[in-house]
Short mmCIF file of C-alpha atoms and ligand atoms in Angstrom, two decimals:
data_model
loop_
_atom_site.label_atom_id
_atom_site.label_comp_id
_atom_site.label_asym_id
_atom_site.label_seq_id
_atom_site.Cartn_x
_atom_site.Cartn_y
_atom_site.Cartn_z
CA UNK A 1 -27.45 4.18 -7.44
CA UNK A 2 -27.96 0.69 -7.15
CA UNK A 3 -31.51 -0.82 -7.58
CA UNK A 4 -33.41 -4.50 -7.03
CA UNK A 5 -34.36 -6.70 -9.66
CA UNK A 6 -31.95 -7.13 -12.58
CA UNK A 7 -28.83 -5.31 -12.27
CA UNK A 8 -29.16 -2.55 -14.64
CA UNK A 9 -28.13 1.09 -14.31
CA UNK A 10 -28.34 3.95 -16.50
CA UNK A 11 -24.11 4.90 -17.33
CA UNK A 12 -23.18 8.68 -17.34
CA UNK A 13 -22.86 8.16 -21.52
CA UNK A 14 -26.68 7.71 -21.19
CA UNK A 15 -26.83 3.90 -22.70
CA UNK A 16 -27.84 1.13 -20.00
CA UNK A 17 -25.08 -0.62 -19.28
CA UNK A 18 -25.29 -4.23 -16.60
CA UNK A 19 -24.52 -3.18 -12.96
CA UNK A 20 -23.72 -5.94 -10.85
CA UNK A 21 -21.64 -4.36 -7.78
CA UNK A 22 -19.36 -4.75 -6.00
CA UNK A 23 -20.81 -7.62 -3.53
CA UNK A 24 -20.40 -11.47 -3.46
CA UNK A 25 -23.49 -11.61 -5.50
CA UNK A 26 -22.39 -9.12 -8.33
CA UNK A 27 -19.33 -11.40 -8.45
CA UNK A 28 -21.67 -14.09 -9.38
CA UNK A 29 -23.35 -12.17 -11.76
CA UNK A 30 -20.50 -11.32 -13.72
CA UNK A 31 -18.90 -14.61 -13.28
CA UNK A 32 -22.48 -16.07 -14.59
CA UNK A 33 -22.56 -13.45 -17.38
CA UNK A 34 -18.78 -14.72 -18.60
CA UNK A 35 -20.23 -18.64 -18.76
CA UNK A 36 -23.60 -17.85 -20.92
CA UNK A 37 -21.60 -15.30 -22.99
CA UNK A 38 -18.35 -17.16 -23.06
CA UNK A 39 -16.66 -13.25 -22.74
CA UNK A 40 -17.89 -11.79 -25.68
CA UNK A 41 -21.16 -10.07 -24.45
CA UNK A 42 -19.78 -6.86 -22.96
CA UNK A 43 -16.07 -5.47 -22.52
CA UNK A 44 -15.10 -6.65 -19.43
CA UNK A 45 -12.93 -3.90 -18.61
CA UNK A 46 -16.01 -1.02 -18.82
CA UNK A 47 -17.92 -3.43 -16.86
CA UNK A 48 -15.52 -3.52 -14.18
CA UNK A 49 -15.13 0.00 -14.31
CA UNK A 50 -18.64 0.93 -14.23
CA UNK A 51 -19.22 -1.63 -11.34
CA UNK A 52 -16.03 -0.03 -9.44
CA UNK A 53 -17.48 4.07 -10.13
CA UNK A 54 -16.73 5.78 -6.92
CA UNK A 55 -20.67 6.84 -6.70
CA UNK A 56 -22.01 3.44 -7.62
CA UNK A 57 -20.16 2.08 -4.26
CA UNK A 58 -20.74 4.55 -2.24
CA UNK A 59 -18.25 5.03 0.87
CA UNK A 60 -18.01 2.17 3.03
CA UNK A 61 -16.93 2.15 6.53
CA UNK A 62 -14.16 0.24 7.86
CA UNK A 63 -15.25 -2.33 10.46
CA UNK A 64 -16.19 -1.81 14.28
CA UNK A 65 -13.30 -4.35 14.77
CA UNK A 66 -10.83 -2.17 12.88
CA UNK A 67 -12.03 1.20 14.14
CA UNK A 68 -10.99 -0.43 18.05
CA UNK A 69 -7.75 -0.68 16.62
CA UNK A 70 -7.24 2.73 15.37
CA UNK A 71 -9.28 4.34 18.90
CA UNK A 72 -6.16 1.81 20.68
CA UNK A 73 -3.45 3.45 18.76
CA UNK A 74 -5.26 7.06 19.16
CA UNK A 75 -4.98 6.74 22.81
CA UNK A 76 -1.70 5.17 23.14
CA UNK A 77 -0.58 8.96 20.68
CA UNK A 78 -2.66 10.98 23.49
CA UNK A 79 -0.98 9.12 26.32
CA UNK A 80 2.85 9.90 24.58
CA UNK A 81 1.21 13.54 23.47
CA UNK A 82 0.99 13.91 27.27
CA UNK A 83 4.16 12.89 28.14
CA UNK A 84 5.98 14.80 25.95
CA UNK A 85 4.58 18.21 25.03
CA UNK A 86 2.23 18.15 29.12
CA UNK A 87 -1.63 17.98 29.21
CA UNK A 88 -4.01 18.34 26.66
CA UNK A 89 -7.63 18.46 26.19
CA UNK A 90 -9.08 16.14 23.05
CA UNK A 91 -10.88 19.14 21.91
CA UNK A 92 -7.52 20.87 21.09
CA UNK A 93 -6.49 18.12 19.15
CA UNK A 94 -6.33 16.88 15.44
CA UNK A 95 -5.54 13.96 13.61
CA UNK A 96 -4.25 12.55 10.47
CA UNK A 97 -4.41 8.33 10.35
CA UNK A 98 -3.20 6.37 7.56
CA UNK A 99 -2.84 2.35 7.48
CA UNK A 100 0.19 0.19 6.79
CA UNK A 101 -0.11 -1.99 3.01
CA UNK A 102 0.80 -5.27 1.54
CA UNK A 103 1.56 -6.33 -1.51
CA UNK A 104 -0.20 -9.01 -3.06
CA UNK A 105 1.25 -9.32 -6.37
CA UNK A 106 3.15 -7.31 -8.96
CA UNK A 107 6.63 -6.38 -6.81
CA UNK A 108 9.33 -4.33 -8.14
CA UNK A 109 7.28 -3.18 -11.21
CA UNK A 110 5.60 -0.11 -9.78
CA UNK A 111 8.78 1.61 -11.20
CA UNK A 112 8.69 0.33 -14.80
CA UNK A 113 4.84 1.36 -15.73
CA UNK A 114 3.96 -2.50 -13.96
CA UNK A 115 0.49 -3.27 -12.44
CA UNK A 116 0.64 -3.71 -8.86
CA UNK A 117 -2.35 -4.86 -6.68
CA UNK A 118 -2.02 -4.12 -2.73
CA UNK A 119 -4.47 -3.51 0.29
CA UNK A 120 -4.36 -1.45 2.90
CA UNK A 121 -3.38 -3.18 6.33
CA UNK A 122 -5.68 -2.79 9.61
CA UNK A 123 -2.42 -1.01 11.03
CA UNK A 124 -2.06 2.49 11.70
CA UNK A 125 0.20 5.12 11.93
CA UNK A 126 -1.72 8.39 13.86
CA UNK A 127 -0.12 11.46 13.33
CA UNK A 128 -1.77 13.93 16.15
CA UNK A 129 -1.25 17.70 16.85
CA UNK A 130 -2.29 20.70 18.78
CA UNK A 131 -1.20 24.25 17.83
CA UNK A 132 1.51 25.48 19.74
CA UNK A 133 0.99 27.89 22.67
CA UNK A 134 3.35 30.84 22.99
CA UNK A 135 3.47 33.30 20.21
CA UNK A 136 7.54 33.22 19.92
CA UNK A 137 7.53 29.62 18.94
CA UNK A 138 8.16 29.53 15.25
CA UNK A 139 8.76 25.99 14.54
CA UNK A 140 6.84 22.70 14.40
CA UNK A 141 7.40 20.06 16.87
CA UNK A 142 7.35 16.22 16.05
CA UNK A 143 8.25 13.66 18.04
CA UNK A 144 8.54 10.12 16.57
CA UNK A 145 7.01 7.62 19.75
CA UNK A 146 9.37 4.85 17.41
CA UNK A 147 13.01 6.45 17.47
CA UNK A 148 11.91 8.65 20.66
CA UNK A 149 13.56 11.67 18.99
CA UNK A 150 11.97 14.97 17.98
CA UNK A 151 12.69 16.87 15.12
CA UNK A 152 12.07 20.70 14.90
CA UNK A 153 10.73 22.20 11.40
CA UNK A 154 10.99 26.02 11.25
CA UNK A 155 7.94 28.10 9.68
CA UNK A 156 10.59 30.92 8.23
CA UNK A 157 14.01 29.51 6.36
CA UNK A 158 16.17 32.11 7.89
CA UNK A 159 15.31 30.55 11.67
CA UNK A 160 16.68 27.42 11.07
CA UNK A 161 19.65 26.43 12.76
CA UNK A 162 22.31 24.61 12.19
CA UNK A 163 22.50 22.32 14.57
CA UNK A 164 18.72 21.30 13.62
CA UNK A 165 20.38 17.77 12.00
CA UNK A 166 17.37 15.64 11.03
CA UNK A 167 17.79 11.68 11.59
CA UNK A 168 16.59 9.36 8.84
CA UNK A 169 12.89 8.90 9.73
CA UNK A 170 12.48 12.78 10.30
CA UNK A 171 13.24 13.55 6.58
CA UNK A 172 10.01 11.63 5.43
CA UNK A 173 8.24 14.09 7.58
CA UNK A 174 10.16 16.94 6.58
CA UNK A 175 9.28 16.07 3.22
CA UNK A 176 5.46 16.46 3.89
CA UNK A 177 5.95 19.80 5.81
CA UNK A 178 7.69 21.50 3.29
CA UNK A 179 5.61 20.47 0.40
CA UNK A 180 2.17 20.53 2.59
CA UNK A 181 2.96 23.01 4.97
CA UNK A 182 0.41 23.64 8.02
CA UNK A 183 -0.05 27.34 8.40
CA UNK A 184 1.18 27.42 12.20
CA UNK A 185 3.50 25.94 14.55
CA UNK A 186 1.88 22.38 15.95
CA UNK A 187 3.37 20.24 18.83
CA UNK A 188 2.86 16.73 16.88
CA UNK A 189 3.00 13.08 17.98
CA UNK A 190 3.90 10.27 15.28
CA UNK A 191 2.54 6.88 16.73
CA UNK A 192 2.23 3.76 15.24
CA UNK A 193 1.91 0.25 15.25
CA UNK A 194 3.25 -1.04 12.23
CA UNK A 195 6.04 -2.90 12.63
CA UNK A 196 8.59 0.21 11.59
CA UNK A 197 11.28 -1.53 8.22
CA UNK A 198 9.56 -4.79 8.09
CA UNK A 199 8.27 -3.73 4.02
CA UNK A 200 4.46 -3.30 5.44
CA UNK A 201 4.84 0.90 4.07
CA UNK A 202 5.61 2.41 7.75
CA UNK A 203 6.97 5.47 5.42
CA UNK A 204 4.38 6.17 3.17
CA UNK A 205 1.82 5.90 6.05
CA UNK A 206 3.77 8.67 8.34
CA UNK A 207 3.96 10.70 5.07
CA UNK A 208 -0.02 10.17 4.72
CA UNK A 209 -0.48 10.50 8.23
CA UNK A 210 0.83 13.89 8.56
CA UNK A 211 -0.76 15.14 5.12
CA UNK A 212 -3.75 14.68 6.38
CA UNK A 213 -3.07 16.40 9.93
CA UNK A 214 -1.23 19.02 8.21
CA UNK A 215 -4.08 19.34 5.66
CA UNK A 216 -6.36 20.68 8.50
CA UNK A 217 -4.04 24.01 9.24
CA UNK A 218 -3.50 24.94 5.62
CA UNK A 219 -5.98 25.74 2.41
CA UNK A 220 -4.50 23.45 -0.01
CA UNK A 221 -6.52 20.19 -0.10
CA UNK A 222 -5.95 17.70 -2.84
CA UNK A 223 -7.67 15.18 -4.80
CA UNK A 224 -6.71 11.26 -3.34
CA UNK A 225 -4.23 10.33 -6.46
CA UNK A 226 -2.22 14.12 -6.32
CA UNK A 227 -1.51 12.92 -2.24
CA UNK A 228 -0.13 9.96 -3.24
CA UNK A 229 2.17 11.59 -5.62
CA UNK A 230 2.71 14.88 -3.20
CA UNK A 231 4.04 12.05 -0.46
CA UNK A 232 6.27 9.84 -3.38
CA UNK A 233 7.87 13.27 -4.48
CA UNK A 234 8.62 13.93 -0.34
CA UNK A 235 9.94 10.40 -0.37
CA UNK A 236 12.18 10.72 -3.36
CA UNK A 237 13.18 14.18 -2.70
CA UNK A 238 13.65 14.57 0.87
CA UNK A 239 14.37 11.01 2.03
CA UNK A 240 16.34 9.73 -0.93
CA UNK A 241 14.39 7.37 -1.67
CA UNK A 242 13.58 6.28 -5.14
CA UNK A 243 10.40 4.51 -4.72
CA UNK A 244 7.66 3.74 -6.86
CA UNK A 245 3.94 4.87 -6.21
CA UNK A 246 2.72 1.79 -5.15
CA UNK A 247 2.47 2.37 -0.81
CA UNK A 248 1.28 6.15 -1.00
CA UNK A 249 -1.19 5.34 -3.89
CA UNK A 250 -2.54 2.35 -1.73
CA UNK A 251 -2.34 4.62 1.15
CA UNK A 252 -4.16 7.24 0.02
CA UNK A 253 -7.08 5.60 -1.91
CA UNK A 254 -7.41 2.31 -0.60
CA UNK A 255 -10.99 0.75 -0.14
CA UNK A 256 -12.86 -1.40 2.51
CA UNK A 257 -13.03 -4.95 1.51
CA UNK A 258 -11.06 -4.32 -1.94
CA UNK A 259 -7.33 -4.74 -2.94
CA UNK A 260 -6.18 -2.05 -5.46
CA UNK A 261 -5.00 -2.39 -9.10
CA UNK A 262 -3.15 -0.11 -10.19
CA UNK A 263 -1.71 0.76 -13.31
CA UNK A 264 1.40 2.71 -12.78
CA UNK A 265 1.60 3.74 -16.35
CA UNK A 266 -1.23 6.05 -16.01
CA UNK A 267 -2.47 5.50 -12.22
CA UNK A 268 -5.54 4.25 -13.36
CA UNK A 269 -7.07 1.76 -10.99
CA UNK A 270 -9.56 -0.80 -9.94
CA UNK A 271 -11.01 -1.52 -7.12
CA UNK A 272 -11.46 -5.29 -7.07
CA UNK A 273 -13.58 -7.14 -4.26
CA UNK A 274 -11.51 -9.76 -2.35
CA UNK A 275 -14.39 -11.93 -2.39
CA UNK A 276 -11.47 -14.78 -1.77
CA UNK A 277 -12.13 -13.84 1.81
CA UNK A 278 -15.30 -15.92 2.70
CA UNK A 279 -13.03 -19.20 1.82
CA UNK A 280 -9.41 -17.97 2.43
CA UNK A 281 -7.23 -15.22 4.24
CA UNK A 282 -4.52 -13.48 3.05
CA UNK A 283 -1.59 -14.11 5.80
CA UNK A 284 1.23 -11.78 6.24
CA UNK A 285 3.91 -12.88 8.23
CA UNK A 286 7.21 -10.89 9.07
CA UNK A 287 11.00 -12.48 9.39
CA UNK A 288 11.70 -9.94 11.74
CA UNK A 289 15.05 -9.31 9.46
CA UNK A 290 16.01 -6.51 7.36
CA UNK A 291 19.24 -6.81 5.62
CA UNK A 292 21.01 -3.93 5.47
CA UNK A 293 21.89 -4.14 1.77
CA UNK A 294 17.65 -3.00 0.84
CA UNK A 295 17.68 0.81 0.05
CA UNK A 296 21.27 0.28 -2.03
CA UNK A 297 19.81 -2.89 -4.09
CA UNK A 298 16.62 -0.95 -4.40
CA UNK A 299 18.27 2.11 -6.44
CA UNK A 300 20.25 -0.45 -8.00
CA UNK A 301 17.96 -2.77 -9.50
CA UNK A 302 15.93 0.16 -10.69
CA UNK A 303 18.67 2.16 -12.35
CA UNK A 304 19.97 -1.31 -14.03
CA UNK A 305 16.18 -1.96 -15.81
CA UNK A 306 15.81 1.38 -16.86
CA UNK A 307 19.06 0.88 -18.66
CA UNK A 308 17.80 -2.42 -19.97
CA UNK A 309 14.62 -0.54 -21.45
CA UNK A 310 16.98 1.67 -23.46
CA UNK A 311 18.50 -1.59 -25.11
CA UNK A 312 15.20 -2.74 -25.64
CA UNK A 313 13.00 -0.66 -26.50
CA UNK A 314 15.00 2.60 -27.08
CA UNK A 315 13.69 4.10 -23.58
CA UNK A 316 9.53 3.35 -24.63
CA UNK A 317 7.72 1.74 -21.60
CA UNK A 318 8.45 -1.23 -19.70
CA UNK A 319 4.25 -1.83 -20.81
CA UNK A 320 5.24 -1.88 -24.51
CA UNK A 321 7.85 -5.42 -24.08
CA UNK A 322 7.01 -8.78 -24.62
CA UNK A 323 8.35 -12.45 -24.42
CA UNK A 324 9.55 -11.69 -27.89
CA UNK A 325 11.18 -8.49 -27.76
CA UNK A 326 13.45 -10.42 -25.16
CA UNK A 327 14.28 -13.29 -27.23
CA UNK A 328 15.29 -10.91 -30.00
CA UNK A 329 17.37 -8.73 -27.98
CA UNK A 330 18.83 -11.46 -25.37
CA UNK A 331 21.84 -11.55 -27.30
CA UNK A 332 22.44 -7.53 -26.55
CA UNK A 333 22.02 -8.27 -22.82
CA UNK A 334 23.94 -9.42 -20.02
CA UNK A 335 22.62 -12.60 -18.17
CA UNK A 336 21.75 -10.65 -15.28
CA UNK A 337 19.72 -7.74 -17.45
CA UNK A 338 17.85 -11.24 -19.37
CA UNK A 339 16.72 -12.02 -15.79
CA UNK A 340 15.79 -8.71 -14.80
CA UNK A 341 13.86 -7.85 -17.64
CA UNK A 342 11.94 -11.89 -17.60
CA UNK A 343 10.89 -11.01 -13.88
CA UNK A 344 9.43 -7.54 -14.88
CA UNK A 345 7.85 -8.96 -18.19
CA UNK A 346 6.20 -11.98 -16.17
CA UNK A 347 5.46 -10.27 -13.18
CA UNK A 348 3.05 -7.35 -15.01
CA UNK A 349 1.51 -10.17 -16.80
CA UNK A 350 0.88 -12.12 -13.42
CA UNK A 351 -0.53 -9.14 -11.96
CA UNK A 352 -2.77 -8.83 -14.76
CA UNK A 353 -3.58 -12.45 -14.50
CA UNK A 354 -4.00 -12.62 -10.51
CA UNK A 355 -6.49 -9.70 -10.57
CA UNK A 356 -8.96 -11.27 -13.20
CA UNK A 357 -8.29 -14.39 -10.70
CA UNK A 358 -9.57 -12.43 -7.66
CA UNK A 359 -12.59 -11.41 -9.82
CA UNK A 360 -13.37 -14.51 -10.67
CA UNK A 361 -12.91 -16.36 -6.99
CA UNK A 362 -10.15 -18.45 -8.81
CA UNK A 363 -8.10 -19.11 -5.48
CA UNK A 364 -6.62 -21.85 -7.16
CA UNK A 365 -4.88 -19.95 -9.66
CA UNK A 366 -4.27 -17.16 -7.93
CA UNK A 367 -2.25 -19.09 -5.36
CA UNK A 368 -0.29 -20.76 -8.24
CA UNK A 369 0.78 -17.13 -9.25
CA UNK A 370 2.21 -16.42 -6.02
CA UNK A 371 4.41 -18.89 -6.13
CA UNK A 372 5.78 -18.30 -9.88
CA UNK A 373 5.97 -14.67 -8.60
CA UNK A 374 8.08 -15.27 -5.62
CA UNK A 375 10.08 -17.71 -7.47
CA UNK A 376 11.04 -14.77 -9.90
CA UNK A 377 12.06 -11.95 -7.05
CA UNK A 378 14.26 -14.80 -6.11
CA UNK A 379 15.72 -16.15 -9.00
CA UNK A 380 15.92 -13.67 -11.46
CA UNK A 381 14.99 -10.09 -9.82
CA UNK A 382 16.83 -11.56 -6.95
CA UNK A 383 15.86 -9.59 -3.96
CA UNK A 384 14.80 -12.07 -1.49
CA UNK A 385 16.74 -13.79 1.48
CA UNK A 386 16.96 -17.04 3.09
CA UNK A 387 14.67 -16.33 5.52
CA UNK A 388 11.79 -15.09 3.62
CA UNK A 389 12.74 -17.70 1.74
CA UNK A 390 12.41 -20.03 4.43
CA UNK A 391 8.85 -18.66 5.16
CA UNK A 392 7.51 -19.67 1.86
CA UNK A 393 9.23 -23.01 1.75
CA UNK A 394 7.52 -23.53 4.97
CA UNK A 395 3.88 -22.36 3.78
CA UNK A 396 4.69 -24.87 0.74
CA UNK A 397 4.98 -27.48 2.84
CA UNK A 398 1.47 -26.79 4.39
CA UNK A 399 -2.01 -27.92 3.73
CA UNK A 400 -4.30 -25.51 2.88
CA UNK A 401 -1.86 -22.70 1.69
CA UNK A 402 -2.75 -22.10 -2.05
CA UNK A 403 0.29 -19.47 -2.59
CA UNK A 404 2.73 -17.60 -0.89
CA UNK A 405 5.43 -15.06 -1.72
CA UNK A 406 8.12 -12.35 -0.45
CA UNK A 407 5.98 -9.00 -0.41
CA UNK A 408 7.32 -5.51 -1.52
CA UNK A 409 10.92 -4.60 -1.70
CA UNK A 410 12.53 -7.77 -0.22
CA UNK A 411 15.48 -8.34 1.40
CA UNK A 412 13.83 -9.49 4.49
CA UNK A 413 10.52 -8.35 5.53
CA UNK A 414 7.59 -10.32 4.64
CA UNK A 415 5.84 -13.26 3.09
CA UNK A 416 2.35 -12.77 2.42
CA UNK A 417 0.48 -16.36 2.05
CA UNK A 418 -3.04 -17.69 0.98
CA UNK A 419 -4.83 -19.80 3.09
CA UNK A 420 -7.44 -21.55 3.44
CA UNK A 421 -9.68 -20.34 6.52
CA UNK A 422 -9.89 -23.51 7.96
CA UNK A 423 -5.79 -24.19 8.20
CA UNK A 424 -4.52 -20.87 9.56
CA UNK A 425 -3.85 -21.96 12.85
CA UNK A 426 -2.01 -25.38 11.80
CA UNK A 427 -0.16 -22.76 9.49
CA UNK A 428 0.90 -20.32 12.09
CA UNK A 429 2.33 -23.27 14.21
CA UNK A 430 4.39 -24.40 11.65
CA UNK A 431 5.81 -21.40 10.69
CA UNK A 432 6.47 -21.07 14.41
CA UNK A 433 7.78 -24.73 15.20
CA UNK A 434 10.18 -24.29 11.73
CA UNK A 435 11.23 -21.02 11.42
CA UNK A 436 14.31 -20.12 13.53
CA UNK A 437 13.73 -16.61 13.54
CA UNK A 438 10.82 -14.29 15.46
CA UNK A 439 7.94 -14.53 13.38
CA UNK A 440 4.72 -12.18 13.46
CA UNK A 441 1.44 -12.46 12.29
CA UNK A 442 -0.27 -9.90 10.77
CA UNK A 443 -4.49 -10.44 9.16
CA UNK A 444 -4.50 -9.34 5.86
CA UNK A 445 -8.02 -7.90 5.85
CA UNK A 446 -8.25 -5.13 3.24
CA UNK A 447 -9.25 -1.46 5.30
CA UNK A 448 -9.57 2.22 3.42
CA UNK A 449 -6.93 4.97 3.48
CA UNK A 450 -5.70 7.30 5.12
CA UNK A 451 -7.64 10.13 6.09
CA UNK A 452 -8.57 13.20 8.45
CA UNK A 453 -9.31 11.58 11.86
CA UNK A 454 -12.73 12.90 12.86
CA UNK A 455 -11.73 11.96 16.97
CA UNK A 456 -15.10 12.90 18.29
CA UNK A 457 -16.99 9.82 16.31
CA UNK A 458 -13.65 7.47 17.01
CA UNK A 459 -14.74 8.18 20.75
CA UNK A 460 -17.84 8.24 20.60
CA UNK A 461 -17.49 4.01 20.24
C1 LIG B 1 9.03 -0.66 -2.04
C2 LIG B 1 8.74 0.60 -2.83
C3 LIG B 1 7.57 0.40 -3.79
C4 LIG B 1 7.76 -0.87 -4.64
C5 LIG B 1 8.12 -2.06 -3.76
C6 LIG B 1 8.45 -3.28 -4.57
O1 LIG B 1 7.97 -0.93 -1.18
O2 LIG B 1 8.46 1.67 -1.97
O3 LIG B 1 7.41 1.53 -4.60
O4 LIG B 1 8.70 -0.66 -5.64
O5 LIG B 1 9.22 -1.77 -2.91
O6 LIG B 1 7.33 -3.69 -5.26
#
């Protein structure tokens, strides 16, 4: 536990190690600590780790701002739960909630061992069920509030009919029943207000969502990191889609006030303070477009640098390349694998760069790598559009924006900009007096992950 005076704590290898936290202040320690020391006076890296232990933070709450959102989108769930399977008392009900993400840096490198530093969005996807009534019912209900379809998921194989044809979005949550099956028929509701394709992780939080409602009728309850991969393998194996870890691992362990690092070699992480926030916001703003062309480009691009990595590096990691492995093997490549394989090189080393940037308040720099980054999904990864990058150009063209750059897959979706606190509103104007398309505005404030949804203490505010 934390104590006064000089920031010391006793580590679990029993020498003293310097504990600053995870507050402002701590941030100034360490920051102080790197000046008089000039780097070399403790490994950063066990520093950061010790200052980031679980225990040593404690569990923070999310805001009383941000729980009124997630009571708003509980009651809109009870109002469709109503509608749809007929009247319901709260006490019969339980919950699941997980939050949207963005990405703040380190795109299309969660599948090639990358770093990749999101945070978890104050918007919600509530997954909400009671167990069903008559005895003969042997199937799950659940009824998407979005696509205003239900899908029916039978308990025993044999039941299942044929003409049960699941859309699109219902094989995300058949994913998560098969491989986290609840232990009786439900009658569920899948609400949510994040804005459903626009690359803010509306999958991974239904497949969160329901884990954790699902989680409540069955015995198997897993650590935070195996959810995140229990939901990717439901993605990949049920929806088709090859994804990365990135939006269920942000999902799933996401903290209050911190963005995520994540190494997606090992799934190590780090939770690192956006301290950024008392002088600038992180601004996510959607095109409203979504090219159809995403999912195909997607599997694409990632089959294509995999390939690469076998010309390369003989099928070692992604982690293991550098600038000079691709100089000596850019004669082997096509142009398009040289530019595929310079945006993942630069973009892990951004990511590595932009997080020591957020620990050390350097908004400067870390705008500056926001733009090189965006610059690379669109010249060489090339996976973003006119419009997003129209949004950017725009945000350029603004005082008080230190970066800005296309956010997750690409291919419409969003930008996610830095800006100074003072600006945002001349900022959202122009983006609304240049932009032809619908823009939306979305605040970037960093919330924790998904969870059970205790409903008695939402309500009780
Ligand atoms: C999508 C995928 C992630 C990641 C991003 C690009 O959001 O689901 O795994 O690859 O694109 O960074």
């Amino acid at each position: 536990m934390r104590r006064g005076g000089w920031p010391i704590r006793k580590s679990s290898q029993s020498s003293f190690e310097l504990d600053f936290g995870t507050s402002p202040a701590g941030c100034y320690w360490k920051r102080a600590i790197r000046e008089i020391t000039n780097d070399h006076f403790i490994d950063d890296r066990e520093l950061f780790r010790s200052m980031m232990a679980e225990e040593e933070i404690g569990k923070t709450q999310d805001s009383v701002e941000v729980n009124k959102i997630k009571k708003r989108v509980f009651e809109e769930a009870i109002d469709e739960f109503r509608k749809v399977f007929g009247e319901v008392k709260i006490e019969e009900l339980r919950a699941g909630i997980s939050p949207g993400r963005v990405n703040l840096i380190g795109d299309h490198v969660d599948y090639v061992d990358g770093f990749v530093l999101p945070i978890a969005l104050p918007l919600y996807t509530i997954a909400v069920a009671r167990p069903v009534k008559s005895i003969n019912q042997n199937f799950t209900q659940i009824h998407s509030t979005h696509f205003k379809e239900t899908a029916k998921f039978y308990h025993y194989k044999e039941d299942d009919d044929a003409e049960n044809r699941l859309q699109k979005w219902a094989h995300y949550a058949e994913g998560i029943f098969e491989l986290h099956r609840p232990n009786q028929p439900l009658d569920v509701i899948l609400h949510t207000n994040i804005p459903v394709g626009a690359g803010l992780s509306s999958s991974a939080s239904v497949e969160l969502a329901l884990y954790y409602l699902f989680d409540q009728f069955n015995d198997v309850h897993l650590s935070t990191e195996k959810i995140a991969m229990l939901c990717q393998k439901a993605e990949h194996e049920y929806a088709g889609v090859p994804c990365g870890i990135m939006d269920q691992f942000v999902c799933s362990l996401a903290h209050v006030g911190h963005a995520l690092k994540i190494d997606c070699s090992n799934l190590a992480y780090d939770r690192i303070p956006l301290a950024i926030s008392r002088d600038a916001s992180f601004i996510v703003v959607d095109s409203g477009v979504k090219h159809a062309l995403a999912s195909g480009e997607y599997a694409k691009r990632r089959a294509a640098v995999e390939q690469t990595l076998q010309v390369i590096m003989g099928a070692r990691s992604w982690r293991d390349v550098t600038e000079a492995h691709l100089a000596e093997y850019s004669p082997e490549l096509s142009q398009e694998e040289r530019n595929c394989a310079k945006h993942v090189v630069g973009e892990i080393s951004r990511t590595n760069q932009a997080s020591e940037a957020l620990l050390d308040n350097n908004i400067k720099l870390f705008g500056e790598l926001m733009w090189e980054s965006h610059e690379s999904l669109k010249n060489l990864y090339r996976v973003s559009c006119i419009e997003l990058d129209k949004l950017v150009d725009i945000a350029k063209s603004c005082e008080g924006v230190w970066g800005a750059r296309m956010t997750g897959g690409g291919f419409g979706g969003c930008i996610v900009a830095l800006v100074k606190n003072s600006k945002i509103n001349e900022f959202k104007k122009s983006i609304e007096e240049n932009y032809s398309g619908r823009p939306r505005f979305f605040d970037g404030h960093p919330v924790n992950g998904g969870q059970i949804l205790d409903i008695a203490e939402l309500l009780k505010n």
